[in-house]
XYZ file of C-alpha atoms in Angstrom:
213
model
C -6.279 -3.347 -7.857
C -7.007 -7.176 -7.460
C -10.870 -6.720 -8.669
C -9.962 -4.640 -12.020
C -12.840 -6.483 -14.481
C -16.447 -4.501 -14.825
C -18.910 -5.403 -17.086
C -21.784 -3.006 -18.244
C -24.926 -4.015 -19.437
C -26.471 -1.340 -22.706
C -30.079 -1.802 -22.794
C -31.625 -0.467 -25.936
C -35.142 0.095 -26.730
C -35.594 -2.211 -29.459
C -33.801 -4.825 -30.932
C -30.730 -3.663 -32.756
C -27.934 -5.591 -35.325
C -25.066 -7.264 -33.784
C -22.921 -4.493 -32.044
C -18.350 -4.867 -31.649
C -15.920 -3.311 -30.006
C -16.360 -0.572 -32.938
C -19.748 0.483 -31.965
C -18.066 1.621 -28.253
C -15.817 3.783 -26.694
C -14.527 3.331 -24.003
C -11.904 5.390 -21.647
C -9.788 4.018 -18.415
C -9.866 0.734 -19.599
C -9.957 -1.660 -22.474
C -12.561 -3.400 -24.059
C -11.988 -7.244 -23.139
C -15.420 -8.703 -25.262
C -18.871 -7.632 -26.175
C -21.367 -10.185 -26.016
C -25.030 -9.428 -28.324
C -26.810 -11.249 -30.119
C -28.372 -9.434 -33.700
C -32.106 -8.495 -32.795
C -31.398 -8.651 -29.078
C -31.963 -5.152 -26.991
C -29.227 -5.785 -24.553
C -25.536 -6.650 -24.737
C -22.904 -6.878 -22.350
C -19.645 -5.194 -22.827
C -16.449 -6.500 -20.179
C -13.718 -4.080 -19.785
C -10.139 -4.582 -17.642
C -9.930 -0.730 -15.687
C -6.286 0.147 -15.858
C -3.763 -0.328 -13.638
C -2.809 2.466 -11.043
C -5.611 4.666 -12.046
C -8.015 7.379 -10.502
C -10.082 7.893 -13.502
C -13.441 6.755 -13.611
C -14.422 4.307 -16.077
C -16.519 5.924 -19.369
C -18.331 4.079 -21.947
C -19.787 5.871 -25.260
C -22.655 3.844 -27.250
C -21.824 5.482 -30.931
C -24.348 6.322 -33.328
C -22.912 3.429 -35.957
C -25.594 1.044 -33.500
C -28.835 0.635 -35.675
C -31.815 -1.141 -35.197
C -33.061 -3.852 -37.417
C -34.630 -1.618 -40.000
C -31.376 0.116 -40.103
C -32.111 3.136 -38.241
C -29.512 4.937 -36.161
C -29.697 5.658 -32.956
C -31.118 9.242 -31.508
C -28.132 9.947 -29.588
C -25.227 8.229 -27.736
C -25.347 7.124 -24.321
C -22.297 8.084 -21.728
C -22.025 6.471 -18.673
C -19.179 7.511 -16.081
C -20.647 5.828 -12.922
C -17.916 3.358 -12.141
C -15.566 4.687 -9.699
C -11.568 3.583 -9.734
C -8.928 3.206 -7.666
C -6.422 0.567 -8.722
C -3.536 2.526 -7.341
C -1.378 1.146 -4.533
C -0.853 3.135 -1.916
C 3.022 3.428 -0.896
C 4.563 5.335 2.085
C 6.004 8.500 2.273
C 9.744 7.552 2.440
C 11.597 6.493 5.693
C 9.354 6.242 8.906
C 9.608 9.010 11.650
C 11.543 7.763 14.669
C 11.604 9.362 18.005
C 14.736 8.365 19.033
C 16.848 7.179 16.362
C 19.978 6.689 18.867
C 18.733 4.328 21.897
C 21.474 4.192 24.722
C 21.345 3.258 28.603
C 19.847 7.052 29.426
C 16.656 5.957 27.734
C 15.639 3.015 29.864
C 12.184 3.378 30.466
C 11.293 5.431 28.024
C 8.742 5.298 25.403
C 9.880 4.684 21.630
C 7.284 5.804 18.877
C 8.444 4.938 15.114
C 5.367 6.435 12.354
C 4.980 5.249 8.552
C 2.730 7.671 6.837
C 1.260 6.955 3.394
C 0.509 8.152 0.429
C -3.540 8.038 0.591
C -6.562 7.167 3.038
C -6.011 3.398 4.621
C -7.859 0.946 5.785
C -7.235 1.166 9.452
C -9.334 -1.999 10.256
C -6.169 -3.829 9.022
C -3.167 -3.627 11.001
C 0.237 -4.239 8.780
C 3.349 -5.680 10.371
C 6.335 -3.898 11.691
C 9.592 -5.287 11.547
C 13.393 -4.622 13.209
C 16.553 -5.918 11.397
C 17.936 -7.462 13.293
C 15.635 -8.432 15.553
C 15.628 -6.376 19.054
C 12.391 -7.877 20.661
C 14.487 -7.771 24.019
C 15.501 -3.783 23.943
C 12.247 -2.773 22.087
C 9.452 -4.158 24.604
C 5.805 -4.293 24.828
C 5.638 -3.516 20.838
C 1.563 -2.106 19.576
C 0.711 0.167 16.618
C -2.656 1.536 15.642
C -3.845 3.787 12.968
C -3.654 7.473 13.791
C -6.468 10.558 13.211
C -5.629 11.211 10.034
C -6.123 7.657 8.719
C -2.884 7.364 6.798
C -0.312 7.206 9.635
C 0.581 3.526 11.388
C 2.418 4.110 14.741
C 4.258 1.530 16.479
C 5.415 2.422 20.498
C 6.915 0.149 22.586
C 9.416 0.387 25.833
C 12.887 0.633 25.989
C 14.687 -1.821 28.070
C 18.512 -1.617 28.780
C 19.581 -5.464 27.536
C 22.974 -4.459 26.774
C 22.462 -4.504 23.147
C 25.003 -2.870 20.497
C 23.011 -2.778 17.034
C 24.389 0.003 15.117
C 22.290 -0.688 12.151
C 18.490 -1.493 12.576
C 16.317 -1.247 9.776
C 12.458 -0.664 10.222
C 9.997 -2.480 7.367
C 6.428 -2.384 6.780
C 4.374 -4.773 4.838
C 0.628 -5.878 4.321
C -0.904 -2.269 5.045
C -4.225 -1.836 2.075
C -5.877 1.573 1.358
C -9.287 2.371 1.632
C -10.350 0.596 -1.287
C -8.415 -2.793 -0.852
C -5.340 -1.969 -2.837
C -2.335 -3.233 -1.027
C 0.694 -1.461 -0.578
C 3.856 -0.891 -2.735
C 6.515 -2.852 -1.117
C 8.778 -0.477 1.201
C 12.221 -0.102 0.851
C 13.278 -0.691 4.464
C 15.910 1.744 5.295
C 18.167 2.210 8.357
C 16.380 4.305 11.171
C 17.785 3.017 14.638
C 20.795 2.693 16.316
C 21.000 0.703 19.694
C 23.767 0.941 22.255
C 23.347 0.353 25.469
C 26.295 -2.241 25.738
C 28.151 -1.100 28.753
C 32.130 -0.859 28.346
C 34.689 -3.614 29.960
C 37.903 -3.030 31.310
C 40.746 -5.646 31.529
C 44.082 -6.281 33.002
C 47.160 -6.888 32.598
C 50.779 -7.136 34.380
C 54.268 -7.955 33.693
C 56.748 -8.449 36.293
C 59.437 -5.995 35.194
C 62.470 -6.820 37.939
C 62.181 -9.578 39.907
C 64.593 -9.750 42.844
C 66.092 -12.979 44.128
């Protein structure tokens, strides 16, 4: 996505008469400039790959190229050897959350939260997990890694009762890149926890209803 520019070199087999952006065609992507010089057997043809795109780059040499005598040439030449990916990858809505209600029963216990996305990642690169607002203190001992399938990030950590009422927590992701470098499509970050394990309080009161003298 960030490295979109490829530039082919045509080797002929003789000399032919300056060659354009006419002489070419080109599909999944644009022709940016062709640089040949008349009577040279080479020229060099940069092209910008489109955006968010799975199609491999092809380039057609037409028969308009000549040599210097004028004569066509034999055939075209087709080359679809560039692979592409310049799509982002993005995640497949709202994350899975084990226990989207956390009260003082689940002290102790293990909390697992999952973003899965839309294509192969790369796992060597560990994007960041984030809780609004903030509940370092209830969600302890936070790690995520990659699962099996390479396209789900889990993050587990340990629930501790710290008398914490958050009604409304919502889980983000950011700075996860596919298998070929592309970086994610920003995530809307939803709400997917609830926290209560604020224990109630009781007060009192009295009023002295007959006082006797």
């Amino acid at each position: 996505d960030g490295e979109n520019t490829v530039a082919y070199t045509l080797t002929f087999t003789e000399g032919v008469q300056k060659i354009d952006a006419t002489d070419l065609t080109v599909t999944g992507a644009t022709i940016d400039t062709v640089v040949h010089t008349s009577g040279s057997n080479t020229a060099t043809v940069n092209v910008t790959v489109t955006d968010d795109s799975m199609a491999n780059v092809s380039i057609t040499a037409k028969k308009s190229i000549v040599d210097m005598a004028g004569n066509p040439m034999v055939q075209a030449v087709v080359d679809t050897s560039q692979t592409v990916d310049t799509r982002n990858p993005s995640t497949d809505g709202a994350p899975t959350v084990s226990d989207p209600t956390i009260t003082d029963t689940d002290d102790g216990k293990k909390l697992d939260v999952s973003f899965t996305f839309s294509e192969a990642m790369d796992t060597g690169i560990a994007p960041t997990v984030t809780f609004d607002p903030a509940v370092a203190s209830t969600l302890t001992g936070q790690s995520g890694e990659w699962q099996s399938d390479g396209k789900t990030y889990k993050v587990q950590a340990t629930i501790d009762d710290k008398g914490i009422d958050a009604n409304e927590v919502t889980i983000d992701i950011e700075g996860a890149k596919d298998a070929a470098g592309n970086l994610q499509v920003d995530h809307t970050a939803t709400v997917g926890l609830g926290i209560d394990t604020l224990n109630p309080t009781a007060t009192y009161s009295s009023e002295i209803k007959n006082q006797n003298i």
